[in-house]
Amino acid sequence: MFVIRGTKRPNHGKRRLRALSALGAVGIVAGLASSLPASPAGAVPAPAAAVAQKHPDGNGVACDGQVYVSFGDPNQLYTAGRGPGTVQFTPLGDPTPFLYNAIGVNPRDRFLYGTTFGNANNDLVRFDGNGDFTNLGAIAGLPLALYISGTFDDEGNYYVLADDTGEIYQIDVNSRSVTDVINVPELADPELDVFDIAFRDGFLWGSTDDGAITRIDIANESVDFFPGVLPGGEDFGGVFTYGNGDLGFFRNSGQLIRVHVKNATGSNPRFIVLSTQTTTPATNLDATSCFLDSSADLAVRKEGTKSVEVGGAVTYRITVKNDGKNDGKNDGKNDGKNDGKNDGKNDGKVRSSGWSLIDDLPAKILSPTTPTEGCQITDGLLSCTGGPLEKGDRVEIEVTGTAANVLEPTTVKNTAKVFGDDADPNEDNNTDTAFTDVKPGDSD
């Protein structure tokens, strides 16, 4: 994948503030931004003293493979249920009387946090497992700005990106204060439109509406752009990380695009678009996830027509199964102390929260089709998505086609691979291959 240091395109004559014009908030945000002095690069501003927060009461959000989404005016928090070809949003709690964004789940206490905008302050807001919210107040050292990109790292540090400034603020949610500033000048270009970030492998990942994936190096205060991965022309308001490390990109127009990343920390990572699911179009869209209690051993089995003559029908049957093998390290329970730790017991819960599958069908199988819900074939690539699978559950996928002409006996090889939404303790059974012998037709 070709890497560039910046993406440029013709000026559209406007700033795309995540469809905020539809929310009636552009005037508010623009007024705030115009009155804000820029902070020195690398400096940590401190307009107010940090306020120590007591440990949150109640239960954190579910972390068993949940994806969380917020959108609308008023803002509403949702859980995102993934199924065959679609994503269904279910409200969690009630709408808030304020706008917020930059949501993320803190792995230390398992509560979901966000940052408000459009009012006098950028307050820190916290949500529990019922969707009930607490406005914790202003964040010490955080300049007034528009914060629509946010996430947590593995250590519980909260990062928010100030729109069109290139400054990323590291926040301690316990003391409600800025602890560091990462200055990335290339992100200050308003035409880049980075609308959310997610943490993986020490980097902050996002995208531009040109379809480039962005990888922000926190330690070195730099960013790499990898163009051409996603479809361009629209905002990707919500970005999250699957339990297996894949990246999910919610498109405001109503899509969830899943991307697998190979060599994620290297100089030349490779990106594979695995699947697309339809969703509800939304404004002020944001997303995060929590897979701390999520693990499932998914397996795939592929069978096909063993032997066929040229012009004959070829049928593949692909089975995705939850093998239900638990590694004993994760019980999916919280001990009530909200410390983000597991007690080391194993309760046998190995439910898969969802999956994607790809199969690059052979060129010698002509006109392939599939009747299976959640599957589509584009340019010979079979892509399927599925919902939760309990232990032992399985889904059958069918593909049919026609054997192409061959001049001599030919063995056609075809491999399918499944990608679980959750961490998979055994990836050896994630691929399977079928072989079909194609015989030349009669020469008469």
Coordinates of C-alpha atoms in Angstrom, one line a residue:
M1 CA 0.0 0.0 0.0
F2 CA 1.4 3.3 -1.1
V3 CA 2.0 5.8 1.8
I4 CA 1.7 9.5 1.5
R5 CA 2.3 12.2 4.0
G6 CA -0.9 14.1 3.2
T7 CA -4.0 13.9 1.1
K8 CA -5.1 16.9 -0.9
R9 CA -8.2 17.5 -3.0
P10 CA -10.0 20.5 -4.5
N11 CA -11.5 22.8 -1.9
H12 CA -15.2 22.2 -1.6
G13 CA -15.7 25.7 -0.2
K14 CA -16.9 24.5 3.2
R15 CA -15.8 22.8 6.3
R16 CA -17.5 19.4 6.8
L17 CA -18.3 19.4 10.5
R18 CA -19.8 15.9 10.6
A19 CA -23.1 17.1 9.2
L20 CA -23.5 19.5 12.1
S21 CA -25.5 21.9 9.9
A22 CA -28.3 19.3 10.0
L23 CA -28.1 19.6 13.8
G24 CA -28.3 23.3 13.8
A25 CA -25.0 23.6 15.7
V26 CA -22.6 25.1 13.1
G27 CA -23.2 28.6 14.2
I28 CA -22.5 27.7 17.8
V29 CA -19.3 25.7 17.0
A30 CA -18.0 28.3 14.6
G31 CA -18.6 31.0 17.2
L32 CA -16.6 29.1 19.8
A33 CA -13.8 28.3 17.4
S34 CA -13.4 31.9 16.3
S35 CA -12.9 33.1 19.8
L36 CA -10.3 30.5 20.8
P37 CA -6.6 31.4 21.0
A38 CA -4.3 28.7 19.6
S39 CA -2.2 26.9 22.3
P40 CA 1.6 26.6 21.7
A41 CA 2.6 23.3 20.0
G42 CA 3.3 20.7 22.6
A43 CA 2.2 22.9 25.5
V44 CA -0.3 21.6 28.1
P45 CA -2.7 24.5 28.9
A46 CA -4.0 24.7 32.4
P47 CA -6.9 27.1 32.7
A48 CA -8.3 25.4 35.8
A49 CA -7.2 23.1 38.5
A50 CA -7.7 19.4 38.2
V51 CA -10.5 17.9 40.2
A52 CA -10.1 14.4 41.6
Q53 CA -13.0 12.1 40.9
K54 CA -14.2 9.4 43.2
H55 CA -14.4 5.9 41.7
P56 CA -17.6 5.6 39.7
D57 CA -20.6 4.0 41.3
G58 CA -22.7 1.4 39.5
N59 CA -21.8 -1.0 36.7
G60 CA -19.8 -0.2 33.6
V61 CA -20.9 -1.0 30.1
A62 CA -21.0 -4.6 28.7
C63 CA -17.6 -5.7 27.3
D64 CA -18.7 -9.0 25.8
G65 CA -18.2 -7.9 22.2
Q66 CA -20.4 -4.8 22.3
V67 CA -20.1 -2.0 19.8
Y68 CA -21.5 1.4 20.9
V69 CA -22.7 4.2 18.7
S70 CA -24.1 7.6 19.4
F71 CA -25.8 10.0 17.0
G72 CA -28.6 12.5 16.5
D73 CA -29.9 15.7 18.0
P74 CA -30.6 15.2 20.8
N75 CA -27.8 12.7 21.2
Q76 CA -28.7 9.1 21.8
L77 CA -26.4 6.2 22.8
Y78 CA -27.0 2.8 21.1
T79 CA -25.7 -0.7 21.0
A80 CA -24.9 -1.9 17.5
G81 CA -26.1 -5.5 16.8
R82 CA -24.3 -7.0 13.9
G83 CA -26.3 -9.5 11.7
P84 CA -26.4 -10.9 8.2
G85 CA -25.7 -7.9 6.0
T86 CA -27.1 -5.3 8.4
V87 CA -26.4 -3.5 11.7
Q88 CA -29.3 -2.8 14.0
F89 CA -29.1 0.0 16.6
T90 CA -30.8 -0.4 20.0
P91 CA -31.2 2.6 22.3
L92 CA -29.2 2.4 25.6
G93 CA -30.7 4.8 28.1
D94 CA -32.4 8.1 27.3
P95 CA -31.3 10.9 25.0
T96 CA -29.0 13.6 26.5
P97 CA -30.0 17.3 26.8
F98 CA -26.6 18.2 25.3
L99 CA -24.5 17.2 22.3
Y100 CA -21.4 15.1 22.8
N101 CA -18.9 13.1 20.7
A102 CA -15.4 11.5 20.9
I103 CA -16.7 8.5 22.8
G104 CA -14.6 5.6 24.2
V105 CA -14.7 2.9 26.8
N106 CA -12.1 3.1 29.6
P107 CA -10.6 -0.3 30.1
R108 CA -9.7 0.5 33.7
D109 CA -13.3 1.1 34.9
R110 CA -15.4 0.0 31.9
F111 CA -17.4 3.1 31.8
L112 CA -18.0 4.9 28.5
Y113 CA -16.9 8.6 28.2
G114 CA -17.4 11.4 25.8
T115 CA -16.9 15.1 25.4
T116 CA -19.6 17.7 25.1
F117 CA -19.7 20.5 22.6
G118 CA -21.9 23.4 21.5
N119 CA -22.2 24.9 25.0
A120 CA -19.9 27.0 27.2
N121 CA -17.6 24.1 28.0
N122 CA -16.2 20.9 26.7
D123 CA -17.4 18.8 29.7
L124 CA -16.5 15.2 30.4
V125 CA -19.6 13.0 30.4
R126 CA -19.7 9.4 31.6
F127 CA -22.2 6.6 30.8
D128 CA -22.9 3.4 32.8
G129 CA -24.2 0.0 31.6
N130 CA -27.8 1.3 31.7
G131 CA -26.9 4.2 29.5
D132 CA -27.4 6.6 32.4
F133 CA -25.1 9.6 32.1
T134 CA -23.2 11.9 34.5
N135 CA -21.8 15.2 33.4
L136 CA -18.5 15.3 35.3
G137 CA -17.7 18.9 34.4
A138 CA -14.9 20.8 32.5
I139 CA -11.6 19.1 31.8
A140 CA -8.7 21.1 33.3
G141 CA -6.2 22.1 30.6
L142 CA -8.5 21.4 27.7
P143 CA -9.0 24.4 25.4
L144 CA -12.5 25.1 24.1
A145 CA -12.8 23.5 20.7
L146 CA -14.8 21.0 18.7
Y147 CA -13.8 17.4 19.8
I148 CA -15.4 14.8 17.6
S149 CA -12.6 12.2 17.6
G150 CA -11.8 10.2 20.8
T151 CA -10.6 6.9 22.1
F152 CA -8.8 5.2 25.0
D153 CA -5.6 3.3 25.0
D154 CA -4.9 0.0 26.8
E155 CA -3.7 1.9 29.9
G156 CA -6.9 4.0 30.3
N157 CA -5.6 7.3 28.8
Y158 CA -8.3 9.2 26.9
Y159 CA -7.3 10.9 23.7
V160 CA -9.4 13.6 21.9
L161 CA -8.5 15.3 18.7
A162 CA -9.3 19.1 18.4
D163 CA -10.9 19.6 15.0
D164 CA -8.7 21.4 12.4
T165 CA -5.9 22.1 14.9
G166 CA -3.7 19.0 14.7
E167 CA -3.6 18.8 18.5
I168 CA -4.5 15.6 20.3
Y169 CA -5.0 15.9 24.1
Q170 CA -4.3 13.0 26.4
I171 CA -6.6 13.1 29.4
D172 CA -6.7 11.4 32.8
V173 CA -10.4 10.9 33.4
N174 CA -9.9 10.3 37.1
S175 CA -8.4 13.7 37.7
R176 CA -10.3 15.2 34.8
S177 CA -7.2 16.9 33.4
V178 CA -5.0 17.1 30.4
T179 CA -1.7 15.2 30.9
D180 CA -0.1 15.6 27.5
V181 CA -0.5 17.2 24.1
I182 CA 0.5 15.5 20.9
N183 CA 0.9 18.0 18.1
V184 CA 0.5 16.6 14.5
P185 CA 0.4 19.7 12.2
E186 CA -0.7 17.6 9.1
L187 CA -4.1 16.9 10.8
A188 CA -4.8 20.7 11.0
D189 CA -5.9 20.7 7.3
P190 CA -9.7 21.1 7.4
E191 CA -9.9 19.2 4.1
L192 CA -8.7 15.9 5.7
D193 CA -11.9 15.4 7.7
V194 CA -10.7 12.9 10.3
F195 CA -13.9 12.4 12.2
D196 CA -13.0 9.6 14.7
I197 CA -10.1 7.6 16.0
A198 CA -9.6 4.1 17.5
F199 CA -6.6 2.7 19.3
R200 CA -4.6 -0.3 18.1
D201 CA -0.9 -1.4 18.5
G202 CA 0.2 1.9 20.0
F203 CA -1.4 4.0 17.1
L204 CA -4.5 6.0 16.7
W205 CA -6.4 4.9 13.6
G206 CA -8.9 6.9 11.6
S207 CA -9.8 7.8 8.0
T208 CA -10.4 10.8 5.7
D209 CA -13.5 11.2 3.6
D210 CA -11.3 10.7 0.6
G211 CA -11.0 7.0 1.7
A212 CA -7.5 7.2 3.1
I213 CA -6.8 5.4 6.4
T214 CA -4.8 7.5 8.8
R215 CA -2.3 6.0 11.3
I216 CA -1.2 8.5 14.0
D217 CA 2.0 7.7 15.8
I218 CA 1.5 9.1 19.3
A219 CA 5.2 8.8 20.4
N220 CA 6.6 10.5 17.3
E221 CA 3.8 13.0 16.7
S222 CA 3.4 12.0 13.1
V223 CA 0.8 10.6 10.8
D224 CA 0.8 8.3 7.8
F225 CA -1.9 8.3 5.1
F226 CA -2.9 5.1 3.2
P227 CA -5.1 6.2 0.3
G228 CA -7.7 4.2 -1.6
V229 CA -8.7 1.7 1.1
L230 CA -12.2 3.0 1.7
P231 CA -14.8 4.5 -0.7
G232 CA -14.4 8.3 -0.8
G233 CA -16.7 11.2 -0.8
E234 CA -18.4 10.9 2.6
D235 CA -17.6 11.1 6.3
F236 CA -16.7 8.2 8.4
G237 CA -18.0 9.4 11.7
G238 CA -17.5 6.3 13.8
V239 CA -14.3 4.2 14.1
F240 CA -13.7 1.2 16.4
T241 CA -11.6 -1.8 16.9
Y242 CA -12.9 -5.4 16.7
G243 CA -11.8 -7.9 19.3
N244 CA -9.5 -9.6 16.7
G245 CA -7.9 -6.3 15.8
D246 CA -9.8 -5.4 12.7
L247 CA -11.0 -1.9 12.2
G248 CA -14.6 -0.9 11.8
F249 CA -15.6 2.3 10.0
F250 CA -19.2 3.6 10.2
R251 CA -20.1 5.8 7.3
N252 CA -22.6 8.5 8.0
S253 CA -24.7 7.6 4.9
G254 CA -25.4 4.2 6.4
Q255 CA -22.7 1.6 6.1
L256 CA -20.3 -0.3 8.4
I257 CA -17.1 -1.3 6.5
R258 CA -14.7 -3.8 8.1
V259 CA -11.0 -3.7 7.3
H260 CA -8.4 -6.3 8.2
V261 CA -4.8 -4.9 8.7
K262 CA -1.7 -6.9 8.1
N263 CA 1.7 -5.6 9.3
A264 CA -0.1 -2.9 11.2
T265 CA 3.0 -1.4 12.8
G266 CA 5.3 -1.7 9.8
S267 CA 6.2 0.8 7.1
N268 CA 4.0 -0.9 4.6
P269 CA 0.8 -2.3 6.2
R270 CA -1.7 -4.1 4.0
F271 CA -5.4 -3.4 4.2
I272 CA -8.1 -5.9 3.1
V273 CA -11.8 -4.8 3.0
L274 CA -13.6 -7.8 4.4
S275 CA -17.3 -6.8 4.4
T276 CA -19.9 -4.1 4.3
Q277 CA -23.1 -4.0 6.3
T278 CA -26.0 -1.5 5.9
T279 CA -26.9 0.7 8.9
T280 CA -29.1 3.7 9.7
P281 CA -27.9 7.0 8.1
A282 CA -27.0 9.4 10.9
T283 CA -25.6 12.8 11.8
N284 CA -23.2 13.6 14.7
L285 CA -22.2 9.9 14.4
D286 CA -19.6 8.4 16.7
A287 CA -18.6 4.8 17.7
T288 CA -16.5 2.8 20.1
S289 CA -16.3 -0.9 21.3
C290 CA -15.5 -3.1 24.2
F291 CA -14.3 -6.7 23.7
L292 CA -12.5 -7.2 27.0
D293 CA -14.7 -10.2 28.0
S294 CA -15.1 -11.6 24.5
S295 CA -13.4 -14.7 23.0
A296 CA -14.7 -17.3 20.6
D297 CA -13.1 -20.1 18.6
L298 CA -14.7 -19.8 15.1
A299 CA -14.0 -22.5 12.5
V300 CA -14.8 -22.8 8.8
R301 CA -15.4 -25.9 6.8
K302 CA -15.6 -25.8 3.0
E303 CA -16.9 -28.6 0.8
G304 CA -17.5 -28.6 -3.0
T305 CA -18.3 -30.6 -6.0
K306 CA -15.5 -33.2 -6.3
S307 CA -15.5 -33.7 -10.1
V308 CA -17.3 -32.0 -13.0
E309 CA -17.1 -31.7 -16.7
V310 CA -16.7 -28.4 -18.5
G311 CA -20.0 -26.5 -18.4
G312 CA -21.2 -28.5 -15.4
A313 CA -22.6 -27.0 -12.2
V314 CA -20.2 -26.5 -9.3
T315 CA -21.6 -26.1 -5.7
Y316 CA -19.7 -25.0 -2.7
R317 CA -21.0 -25.4 0.9
I318 CA -19.3 -23.4 3.5
T319 CA -20.0 -23.8 7.2
V320 CA -19.1 -21.3 9.9
K321 CA -19.2 -22.8 13.4
N322 CA -18.6 -21.7 16.9
D323 CA -16.4 -24.5 18.2
G324 CA -16.9 -23.4 21.7
K325 CA -13.4 -23.9 23.0
N326 CA -12.6 -21.5 25.9
D327 CA -9.0 -20.8 26.9
G328 CA -9.9 -20.3 30.6
K329 CA -8.6 -16.8 30.8
N330 CA -11.8 -14.8 30.6
D331 CA -15.1 -15.3 32.5
G332 CA -16.9 -12.2 31.1
K333 CA -17.8 -11.1 34.6
N334 CA -17.1 -7.9 36.6
D335 CA -16.3 -8.4 40.3
G336 CA -18.3 -5.3 41.3
K337 CA -15.2 -3.2 42.0
N338 CA -15.1 -1.7 38.5
D339 CA -11.3 -2.2 38.3
G340 CA -11.5 -3.6 34.8
K341 CA -10.0 -6.9 35.9
N342 CA -11.3 -10.5 35.7
D343 CA -11.2 -12.9 38.6
G344 CA -9.5 -15.7 36.6
K345 CA -12.5 -18.0 36.7
N346 CA -14.0 -19.6 33.6
D347 CA -17.8 -19.8 33.3
G348 CA -17.7 -21.4 29.9
K349 CA -19.3 -18.5 28.0
V350 CA -17.8 -18.6 24.5
R351 CA -20.5 -16.8 22.5
S352 CA -19.4 -15.2 19.3
S353 CA -20.7 -11.7 18.8
G354 CA -20.4 -11.8 15.0
W355 CA -18.2 -12.6 12.1
S356 CA -17.2 -11.9 8.5
L357 CA -16.0 -14.3 5.8
I358 CA -14.3 -13.9 2.5
D359 CA -13.7 -16.3 -0.4
D360 CA -11.9 -15.3 -3.6
L361 CA -13.7 -17.6 -6.0
P362 CA -11.7 -19.2 -8.8
A363 CA -11.8 -17.6 -12.2
K364 CA -12.6 -21.1 -13.6
I365 CA -15.9 -21.0 -11.8
L366 CA -18.1 -18.8 -14.0
S367 CA -21.1 -16.7 -13.0
P368 CA -21.0 -17.5 -9.3
T369 CA -24.1 -16.7 -7.2
T370 CA -25.2 -17.2 -3.6
P371 CA -28.7 -17.2 -2.1
T372 CA -27.4 -16.9 1.5
E373 CA -28.6 -13.9 3.5
G374 CA -25.8 -11.6 4.4
C375 CA -23.6 -12.7 1.5
Q376 CA -22.7 -10.9 -1.8
I377 CA -20.3 -11.6 -4.7
T378 CA -18.5 -8.7 -6.2
D379 CA -15.9 -9.2 -9.0
G380 CA -15.6 -12.9 -7.9
L381 CA -15.1 -12.1 -4.2
L382 CA -17.6 -13.7 -1.9
S383 CA -18.1 -11.6 1.3
C384 CA -20.5 -12.6 4.1
T385 CA -21.4 -11.2 7.5
G386 CA -23.2 -12.9 10.3
G387 CA -24.6 -12.3 13.8
P388 CA -24.0 -13.9 17.2
L389 CA -23.2 -17.6 17.4
E390 CA -23.7 -19.6 20.6
K391 CA -21.4 -22.5 21.4
G392 CA -21.9 -25.2 18.8
D393 CA -24.1 -23.0 16.5
R394 CA -23.3 -22.9 12.8
V395 CA -24.3 -21.1 9.6
E396 CA -24.4 -22.6 6.2
I397 CA -23.3 -20.6 3.1
E398 CA -24.0 -21.9 -0.5
V399 CA -22.3 -20.8 -3.7
T400 CA -23.0 -22.1 -7.2
G401 CA -21.3 -21.6 -10.5
T402 CA -20.4 -23.2 -13.8
A403 CA -17.1 -24.9 -14.7
A404 CA -15.2 -23.0 -17.3
N405 CA -13.6 -24.5 -20.4
V406 CA -10.3 -26.4 -19.9
L407 CA -8.2 -28.2 -22.5
E408 CA -6.8 -30.8 -20.0
P409 CA -7.9 -32.1 -16.6
T410 CA -7.5 -29.3 -14.1
T411 CA -7.8 -29.1 -10.3
V412 CA -9.5 -25.9 -9.1
K413 CA -8.5 -24.8 -5.6
N414 CA -10.7 -22.6 -3.5
T415 CA -10.2 -21.3 0.1
A416 CA -12.6 -19.6 2.5
K417 CA -11.5 -17.7 5.6
V418 CA -13.6 -16.5 8.6
F419 CA -12.8 -13.5 10.7
G420 CA -14.5 -13.5 14.1
D421 CA -15.5 -10.1 15.7
D422 CA -13.9 -11.4 18.9
A423 CA -10.5 -12.6 19.8
D424 CA -10.0 -16.1 18.5
P425 CA -7.8 -18.5 20.7
N426 CA -7.3 -20.9 17.7
E427 CA -6.9 -19.4 14.3
D428 CA -5.6 -22.6 12.7
N429 CA -9.2 -23.6 11.9
N430 CA -10.2 -20.2 10.4
T431 CA -9.5 -21.3 6.8
D432 CA -10.5 -24.3 4.7
T433 CA -9.9 -25.3 1.1
A434 CA -12.0 -27.3 -1.4
F435 CA -10.7 -29.0 -4.6
T436 CA -12.7 -29.6 -7.7
D437 CA -11.4 -31.7 -10.7
V438 CA -12.6 -30.2 -14.0
K439 CA -12.5 -32.5 -16.9
P440 CA -12.5 -31.4 -20.6
G441 CA -15.7 -32.0 -22.5
D442 CA -16.1 -34.5 -25.4
S443 CA -14.3 -33.3 -28.5
D444 CA -17.0 -34.6 -30.8

